[in-house]
Tab-separated table of C-alpha atoms and ligand atoms in Angstrom:
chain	number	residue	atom	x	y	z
A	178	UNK	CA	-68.563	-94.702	-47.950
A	179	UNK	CA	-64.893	-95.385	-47.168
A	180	UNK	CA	-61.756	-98.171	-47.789
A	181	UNK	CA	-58.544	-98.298	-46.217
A	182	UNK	CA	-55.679	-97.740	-48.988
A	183	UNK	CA	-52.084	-98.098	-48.513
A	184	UNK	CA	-50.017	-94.558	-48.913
A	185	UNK	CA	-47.242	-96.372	-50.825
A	186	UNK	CA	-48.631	-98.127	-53.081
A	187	UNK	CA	-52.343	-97.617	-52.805
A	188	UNK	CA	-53.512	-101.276	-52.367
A	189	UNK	CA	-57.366	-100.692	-51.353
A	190	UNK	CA	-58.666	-103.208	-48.582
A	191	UNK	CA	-62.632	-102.632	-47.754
A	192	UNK	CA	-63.482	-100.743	-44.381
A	193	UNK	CA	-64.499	-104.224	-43.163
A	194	UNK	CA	-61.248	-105.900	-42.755
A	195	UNK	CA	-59.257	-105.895	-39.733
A	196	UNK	CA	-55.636	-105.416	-41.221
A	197	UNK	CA	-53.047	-102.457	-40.046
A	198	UNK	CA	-50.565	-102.420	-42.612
A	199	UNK	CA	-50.317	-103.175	-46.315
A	200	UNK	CA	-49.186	-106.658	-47.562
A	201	UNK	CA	-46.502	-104.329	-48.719
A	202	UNK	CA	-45.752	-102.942	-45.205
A	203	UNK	CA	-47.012	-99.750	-46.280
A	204	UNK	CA	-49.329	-97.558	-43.645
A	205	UNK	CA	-52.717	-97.410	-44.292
A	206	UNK	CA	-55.241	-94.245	-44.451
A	207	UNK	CA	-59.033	-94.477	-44.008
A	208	UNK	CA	-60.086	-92.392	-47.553
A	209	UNK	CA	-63.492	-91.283	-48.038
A	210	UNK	CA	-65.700	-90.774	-51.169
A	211	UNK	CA	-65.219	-87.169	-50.900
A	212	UNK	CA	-67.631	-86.453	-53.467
A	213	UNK	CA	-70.573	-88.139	-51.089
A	214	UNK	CA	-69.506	-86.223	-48.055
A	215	UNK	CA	-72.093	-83.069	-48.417
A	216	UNK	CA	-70.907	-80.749	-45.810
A	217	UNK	CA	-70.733	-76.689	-45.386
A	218	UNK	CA	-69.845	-74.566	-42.250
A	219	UNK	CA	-73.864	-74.130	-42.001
A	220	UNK	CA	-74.024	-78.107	-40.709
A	221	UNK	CA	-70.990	-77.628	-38.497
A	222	UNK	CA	-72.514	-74.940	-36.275
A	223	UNK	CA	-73.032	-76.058	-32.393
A	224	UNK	CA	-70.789	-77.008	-29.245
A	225	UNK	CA	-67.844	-78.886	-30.279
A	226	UNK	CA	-67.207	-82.152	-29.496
A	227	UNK	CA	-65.779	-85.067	-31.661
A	228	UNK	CA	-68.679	-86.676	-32.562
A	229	UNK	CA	-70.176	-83.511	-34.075
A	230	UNK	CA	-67.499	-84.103	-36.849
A	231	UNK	CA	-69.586	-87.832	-37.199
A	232	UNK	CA	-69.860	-86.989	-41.234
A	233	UNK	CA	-65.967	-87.438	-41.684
A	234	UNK	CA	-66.030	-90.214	-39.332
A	235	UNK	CA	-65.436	-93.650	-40.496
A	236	UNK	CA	-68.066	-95.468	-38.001
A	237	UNK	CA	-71.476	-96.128	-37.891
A	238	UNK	CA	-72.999	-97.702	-34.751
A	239	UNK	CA	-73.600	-95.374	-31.497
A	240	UNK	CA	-70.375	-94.096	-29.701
A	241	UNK	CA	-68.526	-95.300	-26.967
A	242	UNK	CA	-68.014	-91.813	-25.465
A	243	UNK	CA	-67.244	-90.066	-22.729
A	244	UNK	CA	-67.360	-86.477	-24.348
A	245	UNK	CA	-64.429	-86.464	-25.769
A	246	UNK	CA	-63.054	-83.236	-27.447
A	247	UNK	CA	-64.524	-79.387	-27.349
A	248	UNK	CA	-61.169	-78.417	-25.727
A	249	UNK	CA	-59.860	-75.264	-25.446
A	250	UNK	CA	-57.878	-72.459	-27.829
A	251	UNK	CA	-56.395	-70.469	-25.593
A	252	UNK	CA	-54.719	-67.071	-27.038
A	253	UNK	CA	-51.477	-66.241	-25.062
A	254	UNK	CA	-50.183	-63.426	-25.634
A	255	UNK	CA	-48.173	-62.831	-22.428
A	256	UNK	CA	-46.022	-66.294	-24.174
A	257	UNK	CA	-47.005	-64.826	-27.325
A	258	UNK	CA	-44.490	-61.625	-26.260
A	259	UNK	CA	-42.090	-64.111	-24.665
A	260	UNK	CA	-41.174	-65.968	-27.694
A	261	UNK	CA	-41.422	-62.742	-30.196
A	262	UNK	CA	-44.728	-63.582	-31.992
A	263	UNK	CA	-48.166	-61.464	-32.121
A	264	UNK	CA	-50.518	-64.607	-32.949
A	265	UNK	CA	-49.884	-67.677	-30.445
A	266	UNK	CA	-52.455	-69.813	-29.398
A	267	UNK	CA	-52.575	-73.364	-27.417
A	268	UNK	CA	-54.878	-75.925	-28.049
A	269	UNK	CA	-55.333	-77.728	-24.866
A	270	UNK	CA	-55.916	-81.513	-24.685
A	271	UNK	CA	-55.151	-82.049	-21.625
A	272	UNK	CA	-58.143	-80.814	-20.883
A	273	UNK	CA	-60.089	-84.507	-22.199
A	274	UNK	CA	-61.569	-87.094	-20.314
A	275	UNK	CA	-58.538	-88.773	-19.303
A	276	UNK	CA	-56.261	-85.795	-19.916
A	277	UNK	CA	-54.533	-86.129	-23.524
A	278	UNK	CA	-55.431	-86.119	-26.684
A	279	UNK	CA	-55.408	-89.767	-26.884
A	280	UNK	CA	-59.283	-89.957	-26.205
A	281	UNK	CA	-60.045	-88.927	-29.452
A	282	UNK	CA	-58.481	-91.528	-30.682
A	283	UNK	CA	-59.741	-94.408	-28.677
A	284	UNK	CA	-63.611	-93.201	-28.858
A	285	UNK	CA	-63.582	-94.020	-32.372
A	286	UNK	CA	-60.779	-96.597	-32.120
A	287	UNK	CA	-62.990	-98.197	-29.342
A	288	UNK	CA	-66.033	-98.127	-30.947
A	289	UNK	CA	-64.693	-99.641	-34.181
A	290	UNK	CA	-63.476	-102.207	-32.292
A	291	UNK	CA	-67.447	-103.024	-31.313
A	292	UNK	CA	-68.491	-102.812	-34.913
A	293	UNK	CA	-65.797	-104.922	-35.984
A	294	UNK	CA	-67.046	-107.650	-33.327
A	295	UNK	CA	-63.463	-107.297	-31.920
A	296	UNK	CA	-63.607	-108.670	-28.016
A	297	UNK	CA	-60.232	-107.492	-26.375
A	298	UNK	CA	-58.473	-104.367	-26.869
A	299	UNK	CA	-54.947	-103.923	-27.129
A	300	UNK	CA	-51.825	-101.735	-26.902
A	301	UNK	CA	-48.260	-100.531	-26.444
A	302	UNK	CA	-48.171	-97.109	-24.823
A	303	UNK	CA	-45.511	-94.526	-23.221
A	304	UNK	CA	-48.597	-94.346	-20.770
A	305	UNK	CA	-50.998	-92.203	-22.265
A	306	UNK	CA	-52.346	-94.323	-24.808
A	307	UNK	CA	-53.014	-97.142	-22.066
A	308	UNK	CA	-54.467	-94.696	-19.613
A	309	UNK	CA	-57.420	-93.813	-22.022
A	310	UNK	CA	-57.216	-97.735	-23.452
A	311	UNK	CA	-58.310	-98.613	-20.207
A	312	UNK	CA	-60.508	-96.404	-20.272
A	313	UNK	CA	-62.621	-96.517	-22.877
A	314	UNK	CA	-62.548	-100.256	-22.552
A	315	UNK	CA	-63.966	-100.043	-19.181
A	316	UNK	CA	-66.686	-97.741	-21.203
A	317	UNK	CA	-67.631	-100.392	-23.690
A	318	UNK	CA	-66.971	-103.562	-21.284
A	319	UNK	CA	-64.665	-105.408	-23.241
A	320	UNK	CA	-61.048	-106.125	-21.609
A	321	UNK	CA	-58.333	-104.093	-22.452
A	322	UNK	CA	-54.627	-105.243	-22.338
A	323	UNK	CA	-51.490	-102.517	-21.855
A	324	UNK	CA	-47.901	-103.173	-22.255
A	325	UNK	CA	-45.854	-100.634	-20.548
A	326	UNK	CA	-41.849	-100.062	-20.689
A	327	UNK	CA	-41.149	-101.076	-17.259
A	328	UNK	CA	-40.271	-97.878	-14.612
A	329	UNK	CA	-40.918	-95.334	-17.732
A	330	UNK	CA	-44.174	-94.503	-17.560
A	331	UNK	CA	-45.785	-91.259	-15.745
A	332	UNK	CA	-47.507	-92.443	-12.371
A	333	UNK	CA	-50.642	-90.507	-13.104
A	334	UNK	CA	-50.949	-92.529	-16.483
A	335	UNK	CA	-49.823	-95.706	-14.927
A	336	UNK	CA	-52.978	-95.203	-12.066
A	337	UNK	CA	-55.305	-94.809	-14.855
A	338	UNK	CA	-54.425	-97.810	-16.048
A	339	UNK	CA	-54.732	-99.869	-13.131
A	340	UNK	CA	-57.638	-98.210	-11.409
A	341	UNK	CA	-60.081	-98.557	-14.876
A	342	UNK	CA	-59.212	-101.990	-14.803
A	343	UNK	CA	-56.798	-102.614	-17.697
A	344	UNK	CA	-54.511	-105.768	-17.656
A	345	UNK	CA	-50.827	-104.277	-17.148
A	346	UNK	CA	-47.769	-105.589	-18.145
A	347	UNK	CA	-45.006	-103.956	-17.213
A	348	UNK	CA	-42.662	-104.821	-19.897
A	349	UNK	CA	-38.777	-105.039	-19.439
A	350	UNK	CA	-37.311	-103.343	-22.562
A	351	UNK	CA	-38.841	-99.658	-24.269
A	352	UNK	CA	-41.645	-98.394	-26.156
A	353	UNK	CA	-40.375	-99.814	-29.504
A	354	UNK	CA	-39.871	-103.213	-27.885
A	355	UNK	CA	-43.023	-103.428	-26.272
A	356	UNK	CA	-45.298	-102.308	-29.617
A	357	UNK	CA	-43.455	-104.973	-31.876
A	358	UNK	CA	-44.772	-107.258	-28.938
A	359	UNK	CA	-48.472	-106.167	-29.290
A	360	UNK	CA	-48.617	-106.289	-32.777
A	361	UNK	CA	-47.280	-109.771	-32.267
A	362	UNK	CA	-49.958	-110.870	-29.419
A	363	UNK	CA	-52.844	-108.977	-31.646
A	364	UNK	CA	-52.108	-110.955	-34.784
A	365	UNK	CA	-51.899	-114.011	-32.519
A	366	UNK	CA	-54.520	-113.505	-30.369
A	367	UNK	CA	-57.286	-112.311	-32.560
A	368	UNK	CA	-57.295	-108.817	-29.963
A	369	UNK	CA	-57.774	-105.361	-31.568
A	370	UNK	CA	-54.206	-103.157	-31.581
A	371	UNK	CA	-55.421	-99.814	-30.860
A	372	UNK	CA	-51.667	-98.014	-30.947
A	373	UNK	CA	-51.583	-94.906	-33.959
A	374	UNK	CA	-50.881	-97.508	-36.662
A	375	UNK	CA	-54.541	-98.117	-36.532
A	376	UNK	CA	-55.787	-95.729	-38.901
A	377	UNK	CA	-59.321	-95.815	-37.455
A	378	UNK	CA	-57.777	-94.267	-34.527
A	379	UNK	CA	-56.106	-91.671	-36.486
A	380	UNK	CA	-59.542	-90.983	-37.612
A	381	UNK	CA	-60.490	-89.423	-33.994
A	382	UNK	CA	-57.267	-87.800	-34.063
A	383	UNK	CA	-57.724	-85.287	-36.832
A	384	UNK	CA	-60.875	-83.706	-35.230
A	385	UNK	CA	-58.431	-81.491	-33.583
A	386	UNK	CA	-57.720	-80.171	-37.093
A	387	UNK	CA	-61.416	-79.884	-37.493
A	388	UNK	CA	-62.087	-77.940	-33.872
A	389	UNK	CA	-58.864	-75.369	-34.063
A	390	UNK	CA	-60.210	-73.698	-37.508
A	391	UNK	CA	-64.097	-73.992	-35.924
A	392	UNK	CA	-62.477	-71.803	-33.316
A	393	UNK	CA	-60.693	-69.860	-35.346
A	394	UNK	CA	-64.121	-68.856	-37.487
A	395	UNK	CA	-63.331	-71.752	-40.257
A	396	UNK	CA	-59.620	-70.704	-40.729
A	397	UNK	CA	-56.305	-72.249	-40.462
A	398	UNK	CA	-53.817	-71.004	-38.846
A	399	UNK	CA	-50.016	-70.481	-40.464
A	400	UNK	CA	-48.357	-73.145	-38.294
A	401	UNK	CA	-49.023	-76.373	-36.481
A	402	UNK	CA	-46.602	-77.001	-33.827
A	403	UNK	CA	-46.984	-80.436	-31.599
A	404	UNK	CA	-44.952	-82.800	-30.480
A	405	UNK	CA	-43.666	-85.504	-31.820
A	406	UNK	CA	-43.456	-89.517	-30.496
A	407	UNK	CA	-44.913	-92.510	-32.174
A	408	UNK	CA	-46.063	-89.650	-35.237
A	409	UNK	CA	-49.513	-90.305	-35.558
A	410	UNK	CA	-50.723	-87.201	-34.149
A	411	UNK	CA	-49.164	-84.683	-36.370
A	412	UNK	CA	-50.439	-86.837	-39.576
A	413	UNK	CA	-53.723	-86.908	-38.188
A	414	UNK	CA	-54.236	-83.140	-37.619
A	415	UNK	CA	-52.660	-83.016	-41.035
A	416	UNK	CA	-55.079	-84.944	-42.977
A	417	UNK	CA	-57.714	-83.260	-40.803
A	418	UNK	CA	-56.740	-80.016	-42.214
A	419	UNK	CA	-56.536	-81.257	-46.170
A	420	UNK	CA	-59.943	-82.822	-45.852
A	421	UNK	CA	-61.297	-79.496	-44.798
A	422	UNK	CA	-59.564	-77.769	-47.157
A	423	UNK	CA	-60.991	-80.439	-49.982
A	424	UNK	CA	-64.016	-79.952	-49.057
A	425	UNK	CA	-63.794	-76.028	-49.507
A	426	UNK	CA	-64.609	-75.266	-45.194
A	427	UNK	CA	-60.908	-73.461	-45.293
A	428	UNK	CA	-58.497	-72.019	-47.784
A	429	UNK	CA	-55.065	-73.515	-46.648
A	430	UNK	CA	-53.074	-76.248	-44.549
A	431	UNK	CA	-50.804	-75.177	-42.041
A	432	UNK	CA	-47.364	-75.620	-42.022
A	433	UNK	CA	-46.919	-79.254	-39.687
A	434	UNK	CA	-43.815	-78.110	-37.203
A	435	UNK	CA	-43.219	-81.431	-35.308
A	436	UNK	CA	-40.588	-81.216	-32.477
A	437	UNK	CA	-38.969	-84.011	-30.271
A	438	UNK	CA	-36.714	-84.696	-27.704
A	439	UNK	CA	-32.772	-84.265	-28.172
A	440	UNK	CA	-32.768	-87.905	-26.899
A	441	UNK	CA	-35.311	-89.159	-29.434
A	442	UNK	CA	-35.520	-87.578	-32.346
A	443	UNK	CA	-35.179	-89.383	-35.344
A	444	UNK	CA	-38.226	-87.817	-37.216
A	445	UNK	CA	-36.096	-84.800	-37.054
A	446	UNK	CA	-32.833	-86.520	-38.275
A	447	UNK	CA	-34.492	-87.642	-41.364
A	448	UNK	CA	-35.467	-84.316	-42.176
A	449	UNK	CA	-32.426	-82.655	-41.840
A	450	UNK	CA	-30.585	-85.419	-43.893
A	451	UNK	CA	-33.212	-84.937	-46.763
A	452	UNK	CA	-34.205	-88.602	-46.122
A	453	UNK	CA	-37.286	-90.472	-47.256
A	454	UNK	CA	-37.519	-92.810	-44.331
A	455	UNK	CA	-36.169	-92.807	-40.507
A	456	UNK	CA	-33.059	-94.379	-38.730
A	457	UNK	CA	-34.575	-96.017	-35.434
A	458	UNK	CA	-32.596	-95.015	-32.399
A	459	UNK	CA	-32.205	-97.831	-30.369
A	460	UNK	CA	-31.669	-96.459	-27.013
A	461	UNK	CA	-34.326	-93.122	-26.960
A	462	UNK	CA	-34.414	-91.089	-24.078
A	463	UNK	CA	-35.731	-87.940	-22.585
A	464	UNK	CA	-37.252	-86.410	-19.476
A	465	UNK	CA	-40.797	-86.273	-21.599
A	466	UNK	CA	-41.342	-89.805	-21.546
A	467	UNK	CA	-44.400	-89.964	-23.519
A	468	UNK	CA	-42.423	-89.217	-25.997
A	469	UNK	CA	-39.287	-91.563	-25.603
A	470	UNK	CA	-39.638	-93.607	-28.651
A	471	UNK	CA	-37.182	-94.497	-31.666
A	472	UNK	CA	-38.606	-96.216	-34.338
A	473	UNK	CA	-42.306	-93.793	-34.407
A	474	UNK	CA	-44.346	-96.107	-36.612
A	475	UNK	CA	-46.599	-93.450	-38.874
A	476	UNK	CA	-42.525	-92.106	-39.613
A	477	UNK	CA	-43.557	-92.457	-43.132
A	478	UNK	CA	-46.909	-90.383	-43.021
A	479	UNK	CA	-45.461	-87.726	-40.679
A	480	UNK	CA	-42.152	-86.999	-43.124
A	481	UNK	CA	-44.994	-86.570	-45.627
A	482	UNK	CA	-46.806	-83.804	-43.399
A	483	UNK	CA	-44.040	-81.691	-42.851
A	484	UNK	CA	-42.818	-81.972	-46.354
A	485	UNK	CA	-45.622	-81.500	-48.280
A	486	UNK	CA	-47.091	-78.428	-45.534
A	487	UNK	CA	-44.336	-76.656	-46.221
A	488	UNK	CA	-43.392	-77.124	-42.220
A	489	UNK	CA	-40.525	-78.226	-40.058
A	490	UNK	CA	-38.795	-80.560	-37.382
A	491	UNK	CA	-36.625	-79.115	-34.502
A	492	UNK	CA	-35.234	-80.575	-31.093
A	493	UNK	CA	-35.789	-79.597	-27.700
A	494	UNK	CA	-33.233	-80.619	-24.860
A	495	UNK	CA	-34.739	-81.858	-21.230
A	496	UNK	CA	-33.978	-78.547	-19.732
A	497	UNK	CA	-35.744	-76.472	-22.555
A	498	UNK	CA	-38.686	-78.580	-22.251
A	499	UNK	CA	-39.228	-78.283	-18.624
A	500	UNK	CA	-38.099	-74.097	-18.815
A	501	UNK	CA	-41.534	-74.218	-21.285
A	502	UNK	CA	-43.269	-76.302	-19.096
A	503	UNK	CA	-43.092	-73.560	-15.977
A	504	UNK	CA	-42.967	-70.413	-18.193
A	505	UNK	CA	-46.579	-71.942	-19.947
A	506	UNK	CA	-47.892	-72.774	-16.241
A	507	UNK	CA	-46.892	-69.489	-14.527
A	508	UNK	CA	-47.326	-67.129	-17.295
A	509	UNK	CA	-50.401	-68.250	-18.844
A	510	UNK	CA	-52.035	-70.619	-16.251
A	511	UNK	CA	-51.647	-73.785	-18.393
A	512	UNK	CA	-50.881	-76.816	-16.889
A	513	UNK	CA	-48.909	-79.349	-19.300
A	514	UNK	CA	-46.926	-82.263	-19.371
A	515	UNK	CA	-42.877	-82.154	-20.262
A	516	UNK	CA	-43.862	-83.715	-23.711
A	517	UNK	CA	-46.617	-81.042	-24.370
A	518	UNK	CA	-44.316	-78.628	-23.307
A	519	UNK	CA	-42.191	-79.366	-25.765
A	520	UNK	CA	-44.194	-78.063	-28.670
A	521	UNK	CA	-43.561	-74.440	-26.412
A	522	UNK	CA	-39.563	-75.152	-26.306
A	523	UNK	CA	-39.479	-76.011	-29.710
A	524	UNK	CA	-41.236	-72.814	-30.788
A	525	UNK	CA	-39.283	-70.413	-29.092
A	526	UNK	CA	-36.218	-71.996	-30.619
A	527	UNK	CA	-37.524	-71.976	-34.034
A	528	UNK	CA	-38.426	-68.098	-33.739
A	529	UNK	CA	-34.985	-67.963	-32.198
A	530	UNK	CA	-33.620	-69.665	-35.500
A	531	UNK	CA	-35.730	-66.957	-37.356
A	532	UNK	CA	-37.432	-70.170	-39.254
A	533	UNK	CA	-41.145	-68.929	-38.236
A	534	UNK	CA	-42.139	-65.159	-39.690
A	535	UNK	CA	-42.817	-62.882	-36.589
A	536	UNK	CA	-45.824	-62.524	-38.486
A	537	UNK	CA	-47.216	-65.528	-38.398
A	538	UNK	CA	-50.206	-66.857	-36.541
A	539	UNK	CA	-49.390	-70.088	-34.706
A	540	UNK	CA	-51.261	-72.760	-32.437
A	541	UNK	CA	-49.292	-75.230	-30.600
A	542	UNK	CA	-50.751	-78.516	-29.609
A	543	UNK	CA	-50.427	-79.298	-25.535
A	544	UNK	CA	-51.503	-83.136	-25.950
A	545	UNK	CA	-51.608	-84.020	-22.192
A	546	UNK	CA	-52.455	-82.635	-18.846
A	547	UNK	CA	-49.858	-81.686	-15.913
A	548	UNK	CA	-51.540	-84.070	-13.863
A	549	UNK	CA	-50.127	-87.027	-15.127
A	550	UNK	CA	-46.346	-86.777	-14.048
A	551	UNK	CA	-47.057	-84.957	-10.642
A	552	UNK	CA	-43.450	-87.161	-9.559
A	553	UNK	CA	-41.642	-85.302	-12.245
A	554	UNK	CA	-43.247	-82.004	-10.876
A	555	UNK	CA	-41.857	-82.361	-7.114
A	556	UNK	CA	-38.401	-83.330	-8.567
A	557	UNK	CA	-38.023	-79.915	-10.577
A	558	UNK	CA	-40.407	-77.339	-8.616
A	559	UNK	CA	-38.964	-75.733	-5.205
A	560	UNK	CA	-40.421	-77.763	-2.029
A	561	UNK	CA	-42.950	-76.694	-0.252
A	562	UNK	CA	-41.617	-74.529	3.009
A	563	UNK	CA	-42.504	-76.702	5.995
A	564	UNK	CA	-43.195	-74.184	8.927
A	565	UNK	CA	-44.889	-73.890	12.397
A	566	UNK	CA	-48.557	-72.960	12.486
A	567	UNK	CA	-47.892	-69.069	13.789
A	568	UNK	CA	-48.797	-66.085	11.957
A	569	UNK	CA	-45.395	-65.145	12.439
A	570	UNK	CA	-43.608	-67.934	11.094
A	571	UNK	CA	-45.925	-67.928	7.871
A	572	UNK	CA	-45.313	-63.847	7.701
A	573	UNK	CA	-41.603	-64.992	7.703
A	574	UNK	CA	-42.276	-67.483	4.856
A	575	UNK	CA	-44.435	-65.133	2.913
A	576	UNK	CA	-41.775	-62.430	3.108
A	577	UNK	CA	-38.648	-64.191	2.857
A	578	UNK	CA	-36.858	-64.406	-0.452
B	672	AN7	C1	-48.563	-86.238	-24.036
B	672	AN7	O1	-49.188	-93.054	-24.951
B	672	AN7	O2	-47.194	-92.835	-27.730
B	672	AN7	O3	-46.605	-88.579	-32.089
B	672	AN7	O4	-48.160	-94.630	-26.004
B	672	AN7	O5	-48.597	-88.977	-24.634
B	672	AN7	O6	-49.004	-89.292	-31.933
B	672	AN7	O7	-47.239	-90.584	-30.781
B	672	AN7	C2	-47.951	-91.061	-26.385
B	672	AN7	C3	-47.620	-90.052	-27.185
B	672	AN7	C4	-47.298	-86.395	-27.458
B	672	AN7	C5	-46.820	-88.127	-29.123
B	672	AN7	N1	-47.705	-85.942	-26.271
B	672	AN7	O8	-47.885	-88.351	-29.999
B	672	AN7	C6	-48.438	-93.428	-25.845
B	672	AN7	C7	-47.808	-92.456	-26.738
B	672	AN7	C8	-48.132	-86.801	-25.328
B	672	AN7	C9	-48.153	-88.172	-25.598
B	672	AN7	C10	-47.289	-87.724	-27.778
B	672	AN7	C11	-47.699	-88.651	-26.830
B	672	AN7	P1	-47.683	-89.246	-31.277
């Protein structure tokens, strides 16, 4: 059994109802009767996947999947040594169906949308969301409609898009501009909004939470540290960890670290200033486009993660980010996007700070796959060296600094 309730002021609406917000404007969470949810480590033993988390999953009918989830923890301890820590590992999601973590998400998100007899799917997206939109619509044969900020969007994302079929629009203004426009078409059009203010979404989200302390033998780690855009990620894996916790699987929540771009970073303002709520940025930018966004809606939920976990927010600039995005791919062989990356950047500038303990034992979050901004790759990585098919000339090549 589960309702939707409002985190400000707890308004309950029944699991039934297709709303997104509160009449009050307040986000809403999917809460469970905890007391009904019967589950030990014993039940959770097997391969990993999302679904095998169905018990704290708000859906009921058979999933529109693609096998979603069971990614890897890697331990690095080469980057571990880089940055100054003993206990680094990376939790890679670029490594789902459609390369980011954003297919955990849309399996439930998707499938809700079935059991809610909901016909057309729909969403804003920096590119990943609408990449595994597409996707999973394809999966469940209902249509699927993306708006994209026009030119800003990753060509390996945008191909997803197109080739599984989405409808595309190409939208002339940013991220911000072009979810206030879905959540304007969704209400008008009867379509089901599948961006992160869907909390059934959020609900396939936290089973990264529920796979990093599986892998770590039913443990938390110290520290959380992912990257930051639209904020639904970080208060997913967040309530993930507290519902494991509540139900006595681990001992303790790890400290949420969320870190964004220098260009778009107003998650990280507000917690410097102490404040209770954001100030959009109207004009975000950064190299890590997923995560160009100013007004993240699930703000509210992610100021509460950090706060409450006892964690952080930092910055990364464009050049730290893509310095973590080689040093990841050539030290540990581990293939990320610039927004992914960033989670690395941040960390080494928060044990540069001396705000994490040396101590400590930390898992950073790599949400998408290399893969999907190959254009960005070309336009920071040497060219390749054109030569004449010899054996000399490639000796010469091989040997030359
Ligand atoms: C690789 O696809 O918002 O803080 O529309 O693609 O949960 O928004 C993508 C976000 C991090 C930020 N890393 O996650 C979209 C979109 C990658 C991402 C984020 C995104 P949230």
């Amino acid at each position: 059994m589960y309702h939707l309730e409002c985190i400000e002021c707890h308004n309950k609406y029944q699991a039934s109802e297709v709303v997104y917000t509160c009449t009050c404007g307040g986000l809403l969470d999917v809460i469970y009767d905890y007391s009904d949810i019967q589950i030990t480590k014993k039940d959770l033993i097997g391969p990993l996947s999302v679904w095998k988390y169905r018990a704290l999953l708000p859906v009921e009918r058979e999933p529109i999947s693609l096998h979603e989830g069971g990614t890897p923890l890697y331990r690095v301890d080469r980057l571990a040594k880089s940055v100054g820590l003993k206990d680094v590992y990376i939790k890679h999601e670029g490594m789902n169906p459609t390369g980011s973590f954003k297919d955990r998400g849309m399996t439930v998100g998707v499938t809700k949308a079935l059991e809610l007899g909901m016909k057309t799917v729909a969403c804003a997206s920096t590119g990943n969301t609408s990449a595994s939109l597409a996707v999973y619509g394809a999966r469940a044969g209902i249509p699927a409609v993306v708006l994209l900020p026009s030119g800003k969007v990753a060509l390996g994302k945008l191909a997803q898009a197109l080739m599984h079929g989405a409808r595309v629009l190409s939208i002339r203004g940013n991220f911000d501009d072009a979810l206030k426009l879905v959540r304007d078409l969704c209400d008008r059009e009867g379509f089901y909004l599948l961006n992160s203010v869907n909390p059934y979404r959020l609900e396939g989200q936290k089973t990264i939470a529920f796979e990093i302390a599986d892998q770590l033998g039913w443990q938390a780690p110290d520290r959380l540290v992912l990257p930051v855009g639209n904020a639904g990620n970080i208060t997913a894996i967040y309530k993930g960890f507290r519902e494991l916790k509540r139900l006595g699987i681990i001992d303790s929540v790890p400290k949420m670290t969320g870190i964004q771009a220098e260009g778009a970073c107003p998650v990280v303002r507000a917690i410097r200033n102490n404040a209770a709520m954001i100030t959009p940025e109207g004009k975000p930018e950064t190299v890590a486009t997923a995560i160009r966004i100013g007004n993240p809606v699930n703000a509210r939920k992610a100021l509460i993660a950090i706060i409450e976990s006892g964690g952080t927010a930092e910055t990364v600039s464009d050049e730290e980010i893509i310095r973590a995005q080689h040093e990841l791919a050539s030290l540990e062989g581990i293939g990320v996007e610039p927004a992914s990356a960033s989670s690395i950047g941040g960390l080494r500038k928060l044990v540069d700070m001396g705000a994490i303990e040396k101590d400590e034992s930390v898992v950073c979050v790599t949400t998408g796959h290399l893969l999907k901004d190959s254009e960005h790759v070309l336009a920071v990585c040497p060219k390749p060296i054109e030569i004449d098919a010899t054996i000399e000339a490639v000796r010469r090549a091989v040997f030359s600094c």
